[in-house]
mmCIF file of C-alpha atoms in Angstrom:
data_model
loop_
_atom_site.group_PDB
_atom_site.id
_atom_site.type_symbol
_atom_site.label_atom_id
_atom_site.label_comp_id
_atom_site.label_asym_id
_atom_site.label_seq_id
_atom_site.Cartn_x
_atom_site.Cartn_y
_atom_site.Cartn_z
ATOM 1 C CA UNK A 1 18.038 -66.259 35.882
ATOM 2 C CA UNK A 2 15.647 -64.579 38.468
ATOM 3 C CA UNK A 3 13.463 -66.615 40.753
ATOM 4 C CA UNK A 4 10.538 -65.732 42.904
ATOM 5 C CA UNK A 5 9.639 -67.704 46.165
ATOM 6 C CA UNK A 6 6.557 -67.524 48.005
ATOM 7 C CA UNK A 7 6.811 -69.684 51.070
ATOM 8 C CA UNK A 8 3.272 -69.699 52.337
ATOM 9 C CA UNK A 9 1.111 -72.051 50.088
ATOM 10 C CA UNK A 10 -1.962 -71.308 51.970
ATOM 11 C CA UNK A 11 -3.032 -68.417 54.592
ATOM 12 C CA UNK A 12 -6.113 -67.414 56.205
ATOM 13 C CA UNK A 13 -7.447 -64.296 57.858
ATOM 14 C CA UNK A 14 -10.498 -63.272 59.901
ATOM 15 C CA UNK A 15 -12.680 -60.619 58.070
ATOM 16 C CA UNK A 16 -11.604 -57.197 59.059
ATOM 17 C CA UNK A 17 -8.345 -58.416 60.143
ATOM 18 C CA UNK A 18 -4.626 -57.843 58.598
ATOM 19 C CA UNK A 19 -2.669 -60.477 57.047
ATOM 20 C CA UNK A 20 0.819 -60.322 55.372
ATOM 21 C CA UNK A 21 1.919 -62.494 52.556
ATOM 22 C CA UNK A 22 5.625 -63.223 51.836
ATOM 23 C CA UNK A 23 7.612 -63.101 48.723
ATOM 24 C CA UNK A 24 11.426 -63.182 48.369
ATOM 25 C CA UNK A 25 13.280 -63.012 45.004
ATOM 26 C CA UNK A 26 16.618 -63.454 43.463
ATOM 27 C CA UNK A 27 18.307 -61.231 41.116
ATOM 28 C CA UNK A 28 21.651 -59.610 40.309
ATOM 29 C CA UNK A 29 19.828 -56.689 38.577
ATOM 30 C CA UNK A 30 19.525 -53.309 40.190
ATOM 31 C CA UNK A 31 16.620 -52.043 38.495
ATOM 32 C CA UNK A 32 13.423 -54.102 38.047
ATOM 33 C CA UNK A 33 9.674 -54.042 38.868
ATOM 34 C CA UNK A 34 7.726 -56.177 41.355
ATOM 35 C CA UNK A 35 4.241 -56.961 41.468
ATOM 36 C CA UNK A 36 1.524 -58.570 43.270
ATOM 37 C CA UNK A 37 -1.429 -60.265 41.175
ATOM 38 C CA UNK A 38 -4.553 -61.531 42.581
ATOM 39 C CA UNK A 39 -6.408 -64.544 40.803
ATOM 40 C CA UNK A 40 -9.802 -65.260 42.058
ATOM 41 C CA UNK A 41 -11.809 -68.373 40.907
ATOM 42 C CA UNK A 42 -12.886 -66.521 37.950
ATOM 43 C CA UNK A 43 -9.176 -66.981 36.785
ATOM 44 C CA UNK A 44 -8.621 -63.320 35.834
ATOM 45 C CA UNK A 45 -5.153 -61.930 36.716
ATOM 46 C CA UNK A 46 -5.806 -58.744 38.575
ATOM 47 C CA UNK A 47 -3.030 -56.394 39.215
ATOM 48 C CA UNK A 48 -2.971 -55.475 42.968
ATOM 49 C CA UNK A 49 0.035 -53.200 43.369
ATOM 50 C CA UNK A 50 3.255 -52.641 41.872
ATOM 51 C CA UNK A 51 6.991 -51.455 43.145
ATOM 52 C CA UNK A 52 9.791 -49.895 41.113
ATOM 53 C CA UNK A 53 13.062 -50.971 42.722
ATOM 54 C CA UNK A 54 14.583 -47.702 42.245
ATOM 55 C CA UNK A 55 11.908 -46.124 44.486
ATOM 56 C CA UNK A 56 12.646 -46.468 48.235
ATOM 57 C CA UNK A 57 8.941 -45.634 49.247
ATOM 58 C CA UNK A 58 6.663 -48.483 49.756
ATOM 59 C CA UNK A 59 3.876 -48.649 47.431
ATOM 60 C CA UNK A 60 0.223 -48.411 48.625
ATOM 61 C CA UNK A 61 -3.246 -48.994 47.004
ATOM 62 C CA UNK A 62 -6.083 -48.489 49.499
ATOM 63 C CA UNK A 63 -6.079 -51.433 51.676
ATOM 64 C CA UNK A 64 -2.997 -52.959 50.092
ATOM 65 C CA UNK A 65 0.563 -52.114 50.926
ATOM 66 C CA UNK A 66 4.020 -53.545 50.488
ATOM 67 C CA UNK A 67 6.967 -53.893 52.661
ATOM 68 C CA UNK A 68 9.912 -53.650 49.874
ATOM 69 C CA UNK A 69 13.281 -54.449 51.516
ATOM 70 C CA UNK A 70 15.613 -54.282 48.520
ATOM 71 C CA UNK A 71 18.711 -55.357 50.137
ATOM 72 C CA UNK A 72 16.880 -58.437 51.747
ATOM 73 C CA UNK A 73 15.257 -59.062 48.409
ATOM 74 C CA UNK A 74 12.092 -59.143 50.113
ATOM 75 C CA UNK A 75 8.576 -57.931 48.855
ATOM 76 C CA UNK A 76 5.613 -58.720 51.315
ATOM 77 C CA UNK A 77 2.075 -57.814 50.737
ATOM 78 C CA UNK A 78 -0.156 -56.396 53.567
ATOM 79 C CA UNK A 79 -3.952 -56.605 53.234
ATOM 80 C CA UNK A 80 -5.640 -54.449 55.873
ATOM 81 C CA UNK A 81 -9.297 -54.591 56.909
ATOM 82 C CA UNK A 82 -9.724 -57.920 54.955
ATOM 83 C CA UNK A 83 -12.756 -58.470 53.116
ATOM 84 C CA UNK A 84 -14.598 -61.650 51.957
ATOM 85 C CA UNK A 85 -13.853 -60.553 48.313
ATOM 86 C CA UNK A 86 -9.997 -60.970 49.001
ATOM 87 C CA UNK A 87 -10.248 -64.608 48.886
ATOM 88 C CA UNK A 88 -8.044 -65.643 46.015
ATOM 89 C CA UNK A 89 -4.616 -66.872 44.927
ATOM 90 C CA UNK A 90 -1.955 -64.062 45.037
ATOM 91 C CA UNK A 91 0.947 -64.414 43.044
ATOM 92 C CA UNK A 92 4.183 -62.287 43.500
ATOM 93 C CA UNK A 93 6.046 -61.460 40.316
ATOM 94 C CA UNK A 94 9.278 -60.200 39.058
ATOM 95 C CA UNK A 95 9.917 -58.168 35.923
ATOM 96 C CA UNK A 96 13.300 -57.015 34.574
ATOM 97 C CA UNK A 97 13.698 -53.606 33.026
ATOM 98 C CA UNK A 98 17.052 -54.661 31.117
ATOM 99 C CA UNK A 99 15.187 -54.733 27.753
ATOM 100 C CA UNK A 100 11.964 -53.218 26.272
ATOM 101 C CA UNK A 101 9.387 -55.998 27.114
ATOM 102 C CA UNK A 102 10.453 -58.812 29.371
ATOM 103 C CA UNK A 103 7.830 -61.382 30.665
ATOM 104 C CA UNK A 104 6.978 -61.760 34.344
ATOM 105 C CA UNK A 105 8.577 -64.406 36.459
ATOM 106 C CA UNK A 106 5.947 -65.724 38.932
ATOM 107 C CA UNK A 107 5.994 -67.221 42.474
ATOM 108 C CA UNK A 108 4.231 -70.428 42.999
ATOM 109 C CA UNK A 109 1.278 -68.370 44.767
ATOM 110 C CA UNK A 110 -0.583 -68.239 48.233
ATOM 111 C CA UNK A 111 -3.960 -69.150 48.507
ATOM 112 C CA UNK A 112 -5.775 -66.616 50.867
ATOM 113 C CA UNK A 113 -9.059 -67.701 52.502
ATOM 114 C CA UNK A 114 -11.108 -64.954 54.512
ATOM 115 C CA UNK A 115 -13.015 -66.235 57.348
ATOM 116 C CA UNK A 116 -16.401 -64.481 58.224
ATOM 117 C CA UNK B 1 -3.294 -49.948 30.231
ATOM 118 C CA UNK B 2 -4.641 -52.444 27.626
ATOM 119 C CA UNK B 3 -7.830 -54.376 27.098
ATOM 120 C CA UNK B 4 -7.308 -57.895 26.118
ATOM 121 C CA UNK B 5 -10.142 -60.025 24.481
ATOM 122 C CA UNK B 6 -9.454 -63.850 24.521
ATOM 123 C CA UNK B 7 -11.518 -66.484 23.177
ATOM 124 C CA UNK B 8 -12.614 -69.244 23.660
ATOM 125 C CA UNK B 9 -13.248 -68.734 27.239
ATOM 126 C CA UNK B 10 -13.477 -72.430 27.785
ATOM 127 C CA UNK B 11 -13.771 -75.680 25.784
ATOM 128 C CA UNK B 12 -13.846 -79.457 25.877
ATOM 129 C CA UNK B 13 -12.075 -81.120 23.190
ATOM 130 C CA UNK B 14 -11.433 -84.715 22.372
ATOM 131 C CA UNK B 15 -7.896 -86.376 22.746
ATOM 132 C CA UNK B 16 -5.797 -86.052 19.630
ATOM 133 C CA UNK B 17 -7.397 -82.777 18.386
ATOM 134 C CA UNK B 18 -6.142 -79.294 18.042
ATOM 135 C CA UNK B 19 -7.616 -76.005 19.387
ATOM 136 C CA UNK B 20 -6.755 -72.359 18.474
ATOM 137 C CA UNK B 21 -6.880 -69.573 21.157
ATOM 138 C CA UNK B 22 -7.205 -66.086 19.946
ATOM 139 C CA UNK B 23 -5.797 -62.902 21.805
ATOM 140 C CA UNK B 24 -6.784 -59.455 20.635
ATOM 141 C CA UNK B 25 -5.476 -56.311 22.163
ATOM 142 C CA UNK B 26 -6.908 -52.791 21.964
ATOM 143 C CA UNK B 27 -3.666 -51.210 21.207
ATOM 144 C CA UNK B 28 -0.318 -51.914 19.375
ATOM 145 C CA UNK B 29 2.138 -53.809 21.368
ATOM 146 C CA UNK B 30 5.543 -55.260 20.446
ATOM 147 C CA UNK B 31 5.457 -58.485 22.516
ATOM 148 C CA UNK B 32 2.568 -60.929 23.469
ATOM 149 C CA UNK B 33 3.284 -63.673 25.973
ATOM 150 C CA UNK B 34 1.454 -66.941 26.309
ATOM 151 C CA UNK B 35 1.279 -68.716 29.685
ATOM 152 C CA UNK B 36 -0.113 -72.037 30.845
ATOM 153 C CA UNK B 37 -1.659 -72.450 34.231
ATOM 154 C CA UNK B 38 -1.907 -76.094 35.242
ATOM 155 C CA UNK B 39 -4.538 -77.093 37.940
ATOM 156 C CA UNK B 40 -3.560 -75.443 41.314
ATOM 157 C CA UNK B 41 -0.336 -74.219 39.867
ATOM 158 C CA UNK B 42 1.208 -71.018 39.090
ATOM 159 C CA UNK B 43 1.759 -69.592 35.484
ATOM 160 C CA UNK B 44 4.351 -70.935 33.344
ATOM 161 C CA UNK B 45 5.515 -68.839 30.223
ATOM 162 C CA UNK B 46 5.188 -70.889 27.033
ATOM 163 C CA UNK B 47 6.505 -68.494 24.324
ATOM 164 C CA UNK B 48 6.973 -64.905 23.532
ATOM 165 C CA UNK B 49 5.462 -63.670 20.354
ATOM 166 C CA UNK B 50 7.116 -60.722 18.454
ATOM 167 C CA UNK B 51 5.125 -59.404 15.414
ATOM 168 C CA UNK B 52 7.199 -60.317 12.213
ATOM 169 C CA UNK B 53 9.364 -63.161 13.480
ATOM 170 C CA UNK B 54 8.979 -66.519 14.823
ATOM 171 C CA UNK B 55 7.965 -66.967 18.544
ATOM 172 C CA UNK B 56 10.578 -67.728 21.096
ATOM 173 C CA UNK B 57 9.711 -70.913 23.289
ATOM 174 C CA UNK B 58 10.820 -71.647 26.720
ATOM 175 C CA UNK B 59 12.373 -74.817 27.592
ATOM 176 C CA UNK B 60 9.797 -77.705 27.711
ATOM 177 C CA UNK B 61 7.679 -76.271 24.963
ATOM 178 C CA UNK B 62 8.040 -76.892 21.235
ATOM 179 C CA UNK B 63 6.593 -75.179 18.012
ATOM 180 C CA UNK B 64 5.231 -78.351 16.674
ATOM 181 C CA UNK B 65 3.067 -78.796 19.874
ATOM 182 C CA UNK B 66 2.300 -74.939 20.454
ATOM 183 C CA UNK B 67 2.437 -73.123 17.220
ATOM 184 C CA UNK B 68 1.811 -69.317 17.701
ATOM 185 C CA UNK B 69 0.857 -66.595 14.976
ATOM 186 C CA UNK B 70 1.408 -63.092 15.229
ATOM 187 C CA UNK B 71 0.227 -61.448 12.088
ATOM 188 C CA UNK B 72 0.015 -57.964 13.381
ATOM 189 C CA UNK B 73 0.645 -55.856 16.392
ATOM 190 C CA UNK B 74 -2.914 -56.326 18.122
ATOM 191 C CA UNK B 75 -3.252 -59.935 17.496
ATOM 192 C CA UNK B 76 -1.893 -63.344 18.289
ATOM 193 C CA UNK B 77 -3.100 -66.985 18.246
ATOM 194 C CA UNK B 78 -1.708 -70.086 20.105
ATOM 195 C CA UNK B 79 -2.761 -73.589 18.994
ATOM 196 C CA UNK B 80 -2.721 -76.642 21.183
ATOM 197 C CA UNK B 81 -2.050 -79.525 18.798
ATOM 198 C CA UNK B 82 -2.702 -83.375 19.189
ATOM 199 C CA UNK B 83 -4.148 -82.780 22.441
ATOM 200 C CA UNK B 84 -3.867 -85.156 25.622
ATOM 201 C CA UNK B 85 -5.434 -85.005 29.074
ATOM 202 C CA UNK B 86 -2.201 -83.542 30.439
ATOM 203 C CA UNK B 87 -2.704 -80.364 28.169
ATOM 204 C CA UNK B 88 -5.868 -79.768 30.413
ATOM 205 C CA UNK B 89 -4.949 -76.268 31.744
ATOM 206 C CA UNK B 90 -5.778 -72.417 31.551
ATOM 207 C CA UNK B 91 -4.045 -70.695 28.708
ATOM 208 C CA UNK B 92 -3.499 -66.919 29.117
ATOM 209 C CA UNK B 93 -2.329 -64.330 26.800
ATOM 210 C CA UNK B 94 -0.365 -61.345 28.142
ATOM 211 C CA UNK B 95 1.009 -57.902 26.966
ATOM 212 C CA UNK B 96 3.383 -55.802 28.709
ATOM 213 C CA UNK B 97 3.644 -51.879 28.080
ATOM 214 C CA UNK B 98 7.045 -50.408 28.314
ATOM 215 C CA UNK B 99 7.971 -49.968 31.930
ATOM 216 C CA UNK B 100 4.319 -50.849 33.238
ATOM 217 C CA UNK B 101 2.642 -54.003 34.392
ATOM 218 C CA UNK B 102 1.599 -57.011 32.350
ATOM 219 C CA UNK B 103 -2.125 -57.090 31.365
ATOM 220 C CA UNK B 104 -3.813 -60.375 30.918
ATOM 221 C CA UNK B 105 -6.646 -61.854 28.987
ATOM 222 C CA UNK B 106 -9.371 -63.561 30.950
ATOM 223 C CA UNK B 107 -7.896 -67.177 30.083
ATOM 224 C CA UNK B 108 -9.021 -70.062 28.238
ATOM 225 C CA UNK B 109 -9.927 -73.220 30.212
ATOM 226 C CA UNK B 110 -9.310 -76.399 28.290
ATOM 227 C CA UNK B 111 -10.408 -79.717 29.365
ATOM 228 C CA UNK B 112 -9.365 -82.733 27.190
ATOM 229 C CA UNK B 113 -11.519 -85.908 27.397
#
């Protein structure tokens, strides 16, 4: 079974600075998806960024980018120019592509605080 | 993408009662997923609901406690039965489009007194 590990329970960053959240995963599959979700206190699960394993290029979405290292099974999230609204729980998640619809496997999450 | 309407958004219930949570999707989907998020924790999959068949439950979750209905391709319900304070959590429904991300409802915050 696949597992996702987030080794940083909490992180903090100064406003306008850059922070990197770590994620590692374990799988024997070669094709899969990786995601970062943000959950603010409103409890909505918001998709931040996605990465398809067969793509070597790292995904980017505005201030958010990933460092995807397939061989190392590492998928870190970099937030640039941090804003107060970035404060939230961040979950790394894995999804298999072996069958049509498989559920996400989540890490335990990293709580990010942004200091003004 | 998919828009998911989940209700109620929150409820406070008495010990021993049951509550049914509804999840409506704006498009037809094969699978719907129900998650539980205990306070300060990550999301744990309760079950996968496939239209026209019984839901598949994860280890630690049973149908008698969390019965699920899936009457059509856009709707599902999760019932939390015989509630105790340990059931106080956020419950989220979710759908996954083929080769796409999972989309989530806004969640139901459940408190049991």
